[in-house]
PDB file of C-alpha atoms in Angstrom:
ATOM      1  CA  UNK A   1     -20.404 -90.134  26.465  1.00  0.00           C
ATOM      2  CA  UNK A   2     -19.936 -92.984  28.391  1.00  0.00           C
ATOM      3  CA  UNK A   3     -17.860 -95.995  27.246  1.00  0.00           C
ATOM      4  CA  UNK A   4     -19.799 -98.511  25.200  1.00  0.00           C
ATOM      5  CA  UNK A   5     -22.492 -96.282  23.920  1.00  0.00           C
ATOM      6  CA  UNK A   6     -21.287 -95.893  20.385  1.00  0.00           C
ATOM      7  CA  UNK A   7     -18.103 -94.148  18.907  1.00  0.00           C
ATOM      8  CA  UNK A   8     -17.420 -90.347  19.322  1.00  0.00           C
ATOM      9  CA  UNK A   9     -17.648 -88.712  15.799  1.00  0.00           C
ATOM     10  CA  UNK A  10     -14.018 -88.719  14.151  1.00  0.00           C
ATOM     11  CA  UNK A  11     -14.281 -85.308  13.409  1.00  0.00           C
ATOM     12  CA  UNK A  12     -15.167 -83.850  17.005  1.00  0.00           C
ATOM     13  CA  UNK A  13     -11.577 -83.699  18.115  1.00  0.00           C
ATOM     14  CA  UNK A  14     -10.397 -81.820  15.559  1.00  0.00           C
ATOM     15  CA  UNK A  15     -13.502 -79.252  15.451  1.00  0.00           C
ATOM     16  CA  UNK A  16     -12.529 -79.029  19.162  1.00  0.00           C
ATOM     17  CA  UNK A  17      -8.924 -77.984  18.419  1.00  0.00           C
ATOM     18  CA  UNK A  18     -10.312 -75.514  16.001  1.00  0.00           C
ATOM     19  CA  UNK A  19     -12.324 -73.734  18.430  1.00  0.00           C
ATOM     20  CA  UNK A  20     -10.062 -73.618  21.519  1.00  0.00           C
ATOM     21  CA  UNK A  21      -7.010 -73.271  19.219  1.00  0.00           C
ATOM     22  CA  UNK A  22      -5.019 -76.160  21.045  1.00  0.00           C
ATOM     23  CA  UNK A  23      -2.857 -77.375  18.271  1.00  0.00           C
ATOM     24  CA  UNK A  24      -4.370 -80.943  17.842  1.00  0.00           C
ATOM     25  CA  UNK A  25      -4.344 -81.794  21.767  1.00  0.00           C
ATOM     26  CA  UNK A  26      -7.810 -83.060  21.561  1.00  0.00           C
ATOM     27  CA  UNK A  27      -6.946 -84.958  18.433  1.00  0.00           C
ATOM     28  CA  UNK A  28      -4.082 -86.603  19.839  1.00  0.00           C
ATOM     29  CA  UNK A  29      -5.796 -87.428  23.208  1.00  0.00           C
ATOM     30  CA  UNK A  30      -8.620 -89.103  21.088  1.00  0.00           C
ATOM     31  CA  UNK A  31      -6.360 -90.893  18.798  1.00  0.00           C
ATOM     32  CA  UNK A  32      -4.741 -92.536  22.097  1.00  0.00           C
ATOM     33  CA  UNK A  33      -8.055 -93.325  24.015  1.00  0.00           C
ATOM     34  CA  UNK A  34      -9.193 -94.717  20.852  1.00  0.00           C
ATOM     35  CA  UNK A  35      -6.041 -97.242  20.860  1.00  0.00           C
ATOM     36  CA  UNK A  36      -7.509 -98.959  23.773  1.00  0.00           C
ATOM     37  CA  UNK A  37     -10.241-100.258  21.908  1.00  0.00           C
ATOM     38  CA  UNK A  38      -8.016-102.830  20.127  1.00  0.00           C
ATOM     39  CA  UNK A  39      -6.524-105.970  21.087  1.00  0.00           C
ATOM     40  CA  UNK A  40      -3.325-105.454  23.784  1.00  0.00           C
ATOM     41  CA  UNK A  41      -1.148-106.688  20.755  1.00  0.00           C
ATOM     42  CA  UNK A  42      -2.087-104.203  18.362  1.00  0.00           C
ATOM     43  CA  UNK A  43      -1.416-101.198  20.792  1.00  0.00           C
ATOM     44  CA  UNK A  44       2.342-100.786  20.216  1.00  0.00           C
ATOM     45  CA  UNK A  45       1.684-100.754  16.556  1.00  0.00           C
ATOM     46  CA  UNK A  46      -1.226 -98.293  17.158  1.00  0.00           C
ATOM     47  CA  UNK A  47       1.080 -95.969  18.872  1.00  0.00           C
ATOM     48  CA  UNK A  48       3.774 -95.956  16.196  1.00  0.00           C
ATOM     49  CA  UNK A  49       1.186 -95.634  13.613  1.00  0.00           C
ATOM     50  CA  UNK A  50       0.418 -92.382  14.762  1.00  0.00           C
ATOM     51  CA  UNK A  51       3.960 -91.071  14.727  1.00  0.00           C
ATOM     52  CA  UNK A  52       5.170 -93.190  11.367  1.00  0.00           C
ATOM     53  CA  UNK A  53       6.297 -90.834   8.542  1.00  0.00           C
ATOM     54  CA  UNK A  54       6.086 -94.249   5.927  1.00  0.00           C
ATOM     55  CA  UNK A  55       4.091 -97.063   6.466  1.00  0.00           C
ATOM     56  CA  UNK A  56       4.481-100.159   4.219  1.00  0.00           C
ATOM     57  CA  UNK A  57       1.856-103.029   4.434  1.00  0.00           C
ATOM     58  CA  UNK A  58       1.076-106.376   2.647  1.00  0.00           C
ATOM     59  CA  UNK A  59      -1.922-108.103   2.746  1.00  0.00           C
ATOM     60  CA  UNK A  60      -2.648-111.636   1.465  1.00  0.00           C
ATOM     61  CA  UNK A  61      -5.918-112.252   2.910  1.00  0.00           C
ATOM     62  CA  UNK A  62      -8.145-108.808   3.192  1.00  0.00           C
ATOM     63  CA  UNK A  63      -8.038-104.967   2.655  1.00  0.00           C
ATOM     64  CA  UNK A  64      -5.576-103.236   5.071  1.00  0.00           C
ATOM     65  CA  UNK A  65      -7.737-101.756   8.096  1.00  0.00           C
ATOM     66  CA  UNK A  66      -6.250 -98.056   7.109  1.00  0.00           C
ATOM     67  CA  UNK A  67      -8.340 -98.544   3.649  1.00  0.00           C
ATOM     68  CA  UNK A  68     -11.344-100.516   4.753  1.00  0.00           C
ATOM     69  CA  UNK A  69     -14.876 -99.028   4.500  1.00  0.00           C
ATOM     70  CA  UNK A  70     -17.133 -98.933   7.205  1.00  0.00           C
ATOM     71  CA  UNK A  71     -19.426-101.488   5.267  1.00  0.00           C
ATOM     72  CA  UNK A  72     -16.498-103.812   4.568  1.00  0.00           C
ATOM     73  CA  UNK A  73     -15.172-103.577   8.406  1.00  0.00           C
ATOM     74  CA  UNK A  74     -18.881-104.122   9.755  1.00  0.00           C
ATOM     75  CA  UNK A  75     -18.702-107.537   7.608  1.00  0.00           C
ATOM     76  CA  UNK A  76     -15.282-108.433   8.733  1.00  0.00           C
ATOM     77  CA  UNK A  77     -16.208-107.928  12.552  1.00  0.00           C
ATOM     78  CA  UNK A  78     -19.639-109.775  12.339  1.00  0.00           C
ATOM     79  CA  UNK A  79     -17.872-112.744  10.940  1.00  0.00           C
ATOM     80  CA  UNK A  80     -15.198-112.688  13.094  1.00  0.00           C
ATOM     81  CA  UNK A  81     -17.661-112.472  16.331  1.00  0.00           C
ATOM     82  CA  UNK A  82     -20.804-113.802  15.970  1.00  0.00           C
ATOM     83  CA  UNK A  83     -21.705-113.470  19.446  1.00  0.00           C
ATOM     84  CA  UNK A  84     -20.897-109.560  19.244  1.00  0.00           C
ATOM     85  CA  UNK A  85     -23.817-107.220  20.120  1.00  0.00           C
ATOM     86  CA  UNK A  86     -24.560-104.764  17.254  1.00  0.00           C
ATOM     87  CA  UNK A  87     -23.305-101.930  19.584  1.00  0.00           C
ATOM     88  CA  UNK A  88     -19.925-103.653  19.980  1.00  0.00           C
ATOM     89  CA  UNK A  89     -20.011-103.927  16.276  1.00  0.00           C
ATOM     90  CA  UNK A  90     -20.755-100.444  15.822  1.00  0.00           C
ATOM     91  CA  UNK A  91     -18.113 -99.468  18.290  1.00  0.00           C
ATOM     92  CA  UNK A  92     -15.539-101.574  16.508  1.00  0.00           C
ATOM     93  CA  UNK A  93     -16.020-100.050  13.212  1.00  0.00           C
ATOM     94  CA  UNK A  94     -16.043 -96.684  14.830  1.00  0.00           C
ATOM     95  CA  UNK A  95     -12.577 -97.328  16.054  1.00  0.00           C
ATOM     96  CA  UNK A  96     -11.551 -98.495  13.080  1.00  0.00           C
ATOM     97  CA  UNK A  97     -12.906 -95.525  11.039  1.00  0.00           C
ATOM     98  CA  UNK A  98     -11.384 -93.044  13.485  1.00  0.00           C
ATOM     99  CA  UNK A  99      -7.779 -95.040  13.140  1.00  0.00           C
ATOM    100  CA  UNK A 100      -7.745 -93.917   9.405  1.00  0.00           C
ATOM    101  CA  UNK A 101      -7.660 -90.204  10.439  1.00  0.00           C
ATOM    102  CA  UNK A 102      -3.707 -90.593  10.439  1.00  0.00           C
ATOM    103  CA  UNK A 103      -3.965 -90.751   6.235  1.00  0.00           C
ATOM    104  CA  UNK A 104      -5.746 -87.418   6.469  1.00  0.00           C
ATOM    105  CA  UNK A 105      -3.921 -85.312   8.696  1.00  0.00           C
ATOM    106  CA  UNK A 106      -2.094 -82.099   7.608  1.00  0.00           C
ATOM    107  CA  UNK A 107       1.379 -84.150   7.076  1.00  0.00           C
ATOM    108  CA  UNK A 108       0.199 -87.892   6.417  1.00  0.00           C
ATOM    109  CA  UNK A 109       3.042 -90.761   6.435  1.00  0.00           C
ATOM    110  CA  UNK A 110       4.159 -92.065   3.052  1.00  0.00           C
ATOM    111  CA  UNK A 111       1.714 -95.166   2.357  1.00  0.00           C
ATOM    112  CA  UNK A 112       2.562 -98.293   0.502  1.00  0.00           C
ATOM    113  CA  UNK A 113       0.481-101.199   0.094  1.00  0.00           C
ATOM    114  CA  UNK A 114       0.731-104.390  -1.545  1.00  0.00           C
ATOM    115  CA  UNK A 115      -2.246-106.561  -1.463  1.00  0.00           C
ATOM    116  CA  UNK A 116      -2.737-110.041  -3.063  1.00  0.00           C
ATOM    117  CA  UNK A 117      -5.185-110.473  -6.264  1.00  0.00           C
ATOM    118  CA  UNK A 118      -7.345-112.671  -4.017  1.00  0.00           C
ATOM    119  CA  UNK A 119      -8.208-110.021  -1.640  1.00  0.00           C
ATOM    120  CA  UNK A 120     -10.001-107.875  -4.631  1.00  0.00           C
ATOM    121  CA  UNK A 121     -11.816-111.014  -6.123  1.00  0.00           C
ATOM    122  CA  UNK A 122     -12.961-112.706  -2.691  1.00  0.00           C
ATOM    123  CA  UNK A 123     -16.798-111.365  -1.540  1.00  0.00           C
ATOM    124  CA  UNK A 124     -16.387-109.904   1.888  1.00  0.00           C
ATOM    125  CA  UNK A 125     -20.258-108.876   2.706  1.00  0.00           C
ATOM    126  CA  UNK A 126     -22.617-108.643  -0.528  1.00  0.00           C
ATOM    127  CA  UNK A 127     -21.628-107.740  -3.785  1.00  0.00           C
ATOM    128  CA  UNK A 128     -22.436-103.971  -3.091  1.00  0.00           C
ATOM    129  CA  UNK A 129     -20.075-103.980  -0.150  1.00  0.00           C
ATOM    130  CA  UNK A 130     -17.510-105.412  -2.139  1.00  0.00           C
ATOM    131  CA  UNK A 131     -18.080-102.666  -5.008  1.00  0.00           C
ATOM    132  CA  UNK A 132     -18.232 -99.905  -2.660  1.00  0.00           C
ATOM    133  CA  UNK A 133     -14.618-101.239  -1.131  1.00  0.00           C
ATOM    134  CA  UNK A 134     -13.306-101.635  -4.760  1.00  0.00           C
ATOM    135  CA  UNK A 135     -14.186 -97.956  -5.810  1.00  0.00           C
ATOM    136  CA  UNK A 136     -12.777 -96.808  -2.408  1.00  0.00           C
ATOM    137  CA  UNK A 137      -9.650 -98.344  -3.214  1.00  0.00           C
ATOM    138  CA  UNK A 138      -9.493 -96.535  -6.902  1.00  0.00           C
ATOM    139  CA  UNK A 139      -9.928 -93.382  -4.932  1.00  0.00           C
ATOM    140  CA  UNK A 140      -7.114 -93.664  -2.914  1.00  0.00           C
ATOM    141  CA  UNK A 141      -4.990 -92.838  -5.928  1.00  0.00           C
ATOM    142  CA  UNK A 142      -6.023 -89.106  -5.556  1.00  0.00           C
ATOM    143  CA  UNK A 143      -4.111 -88.746  -2.229  1.00  0.00           C
ATOM    144  CA  UNK A 144      -0.182 -88.051  -3.492  1.00  0.00           C
ATOM    145  CA  UNK A 145       1.063 -89.717  -0.419  1.00  0.00           C
ATOM    146  CA  UNK A 146      -0.369 -93.304  -1.127  1.00  0.00           C
ATOM    147  CA  UNK A 147       0.649 -96.275  -3.162  1.00  0.00           C
ATOM    148  CA  UNK A 148      -1.366 -99.162  -4.123  1.00  0.00           C
ATOM    149  CA  UNK A 149      -0.240-102.304  -5.523  1.00  0.00           C
ATOM    150  CA  UNK A 150      -1.792-105.680  -6.579  1.00  0.00           C
ATOM    151  CA  UNK A 151       0.174-108.937  -6.489  1.00  0.00           C
ATOM    152  CA  UNK A 152      -1.180-111.328  -9.276  1.00  0.00           C
ATOM    153  CA  UNK A 153      -2.332-114.631  -8.323  1.00  0.00           C
ATOM    154  CA  UNK A 154       0.381-116.196 -11.088  1.00  0.00           C
ATOM    155  CA  UNK A 155       3.266-114.380  -9.192  1.00  0.00           C
ATOM    156  CA  UNK A 156       6.075-116.600  -7.990  1.00  0.00           C
ATOM    157  CA  UNK A 157       6.763-117.900  -4.564  1.00  0.00           C
ATOM    158  CA  UNK A 158       8.126-115.117  -2.289  1.00  0.00           C
ATOM    159  CA  UNK A 159       9.263-114.144   1.225  1.00  0.00           C
ATOM    160  CA  UNK A 160       6.218-113.175   2.945  1.00  0.00           C
ATOM    161  CA  UNK A 161       3.942-115.743   2.185  1.00  0.00           C
ATOM    162  CA  UNK A 162       3.582-116.714   5.940  1.00  0.00           C
ATOM    163  CA  UNK A 163       1.208-113.732   6.620  1.00  0.00           C
ATOM    164  CA  UNK A 164       0.179-109.918   6.708  1.00  0.00           C
ATOM    165  CA  UNK A 165       2.993-107.502   7.641  1.00  0.00           C
ATOM    166  CA  UNK A 166       3.490-103.567   8.135  1.00  0.00           C
ATOM    167  CA  UNK A 167       6.563-101.641   8.388  1.00  0.00           C
ATOM    168  CA  UNK A 168       6.499 -98.706  10.224  1.00  0.00           C
ATOM    169  CA  UNK A 169       9.200 -95.807  10.493  1.00  0.00           C
ATOM    170  CA  UNK A 170       9.308 -92.787  12.504  1.00  0.00           C
ATOM    171  CA  UNK A 171      10.786 -89.520  11.724  1.00  0.00           C
ATOM    172  CA  UNK A 172      14.114 -90.612  14.096  1.00  0.00           C
ATOM    173  CA  UNK A 173      14.275 -93.364  11.132  1.00  0.00           C
ATOM    174  CA  UNK A 174      13.460 -96.090  13.816  1.00  0.00           C
ATOM    175  CA  UNK A 175      11.510 -99.007  12.333  1.00  0.00           C
ATOM    176  CA  UNK A 176       9.260-101.775  13.455  1.00  0.00           C
ATOM    177  CA  UNK A 177       7.616-104.808  11.835  1.00  0.00           C
ATOM    178  CA  UNK A 178       4.074-105.735  12.957  1.00  0.00           C
ATOM    179  CA  UNK A 179       2.874-109.150  11.672  1.00  0.00           C
ATOM    180  CA  UNK A 180      -0.469-110.693  12.468  1.00  0.00           C
ATOM    181  CA  UNK A 181      -2.518-113.555  12.437  1.00  0.00           C
ATOM    182  CA  UNK A 182      -6.071-114.680  13.539  1.00  0.00           C
ATOM    183  CA  UNK A 183      -6.147-112.908  17.106  1.00  0.00           C
ATOM    184  CA  UNK A 184      -2.714-112.933  17.400  1.00  0.00           C
ATOM    185  CA  UNK A 185      -0.007-110.211  16.542  1.00  0.00           C
ATOM    186  CA  UNK A 186       3.878-109.804  16.926  1.00  0.00           C
ATOM    187  CA  UNK A 187       6.056-106.652  17.040  1.00  0.00           C
ATOM    188  CA  UNK A 188       9.701-107.094  15.339  1.00  0.00           C
ATOM    189  CA  UNK A 189      12.158-104.519  16.364  1.00  0.00           C
ATOM    190  CA  UNK A 190      15.518-106.269  15.994  1.00  0.00           C
ATOM    191  CA  UNK A 191      17.239-104.318  13.672  1.00  0.00           C
ATOM    192  CA  UNK A 192      18.667-107.324  11.419  1.00  0.00           C
ATOM    193  CA  UNK A 193      15.075-108.806  11.307  1.00  0.00           C
ATOM    194  CA  UNK A 194      13.599-105.651  10.581  1.00  0.00           C
ATOM    195  CA  UNK A 195      15.969-104.977   7.378  1.00  0.00           C
ATOM    196  CA  UNK A 196      15.572-108.886   6.202  1.00  0.00           C
ATOM    197  CA  UNK A 197      11.934-108.282   6.336  1.00  0.00           C
ATOM    198  CA  UNK A 198      12.090-104.952   4.400  1.00  0.00           C
ATOM    199  CA  UNK A 199      14.090-106.380   1.910  1.00  0.00           C
ATOM    200  CA  UNK A 200      11.561-109.173   1.408  1.00  0.00           C
ATOM    201  CA  UNK A 201       8.934-106.313   1.051  1.00  0.00           C
ATOM    202  CA  UNK A 202      10.903-104.637  -1.664  1.00  0.00           C
ATOM    203  CA  UNK A 203      11.322-107.551  -3.644  1.00  0.00           C
ATOM    204  CA  UNK A 204       7.615-108.130  -3.247  1.00  0.00           C
ATOM    205  CA  UNK A 205       6.791-104.424  -4.720  1.00  0.00           C
ATOM    206  CA  UNK A 206       8.937-105.632  -7.878  1.00  0.00           C
ATOM    207  CA  UNK A 207       6.819-108.762  -8.399  1.00  0.00           C
ATOM    208  CA  UNK A 208       3.685-106.607  -7.883  1.00  0.00           C
ATOM    209  CA  UNK A 209       1.697-105.056 -10.842  1.00  0.00           C
ATOM    210  CA  UNK A 210       2.450-101.358 -11.435  1.00  0.00           C
ATOM    211  CA  UNK A 211       0.079 -98.721  -9.558  1.00  0.00           C
ATOM    212  CA  UNK A 212      -1.319 -98.007 -13.000  1.00  0.00           C
ATOM    213  CA  UNK A 213      -2.069-101.497 -13.767  1.00  0.00           C
ATOM    214  CA  UNK A 214      -3.340-102.597 -10.266  1.00  0.00           C
ATOM    215  CA  UNK A 215      -5.788 -99.694 -10.711  1.00  0.00           C
ATOM    216  CA  UNK A 216      -6.883-100.745 -14.045  1.00  0.00           C
ATOM    217  CA  UNK A 217      -7.472-104.313 -12.599  1.00  0.00           C
ATOM    218  CA  UNK A 218      -9.751-103.115  -9.692  1.00  0.00           C
ATOM    219  CA  UNK A 219     -11.323-100.947 -12.065  1.00  0.00           C
ATOM    220  CA  UNK A 220     -11.922-103.983 -14.332  1.00  0.00           C
ATOM    221  CA  UNK A 221     -13.341-105.723 -11.106  1.00  0.00           C
ATOM    222  CA  UNK A 222     -15.488-103.194 -10.047  1.00  0.00           C
ATOM    223  CA  UNK A 223     -17.211-103.072 -13.444  1.00  0.00           C
ATOM    224  CA  UNK A 224     -17.686-106.435 -13.231  1.00  0.00           C
ATOM    225  CA  UNK A 225     -19.110-106.830  -9.538  1.00  0.00           C
TER     226      UNK A 225
END
């Protein structure tokens, strides 16, 4: 398939590996090629994400990309680039959905997420898109390696109010922090800075609702939508 004609079905490389008994080769090459569809500032994060054994995310504005539904991602991409063609939007959505395969592999990373309550209350797309997204978040509880918490709107001031952040740790214990803004991103790997930000994340999880209470809130908002 020529580049630009739409995304390769995300399950196809795994099927090739099964048929040709190539022990994940096609899937690995596919994942690396998809990284090229992301902005340059995201590519190092993408490379580390594929090898991460733990991923911790804080998102104050939107549902993190690894948990977005296709419709939710499409609504974000459409508003983010009004001049993009439908083919371009479809390719971006396909890339985001393919990226989520990291959570579905045989040995997925431990994935911890804290989202601001405003993320759940802000409509992205129409009500049906948001209801589907909330329902999908509830379904994530079935994955033993996933933990989702909500930071309530009345939570106190905290050390991560400047923006979204991800902490990715690989098998050798090395960690990086990835922060992201509008059309920009920064990888932080200086050890003392990583430790400080990881500590701030730990404090944030302590301030957030418990996983069970977070699920109750998401269910309440889903039923009200």
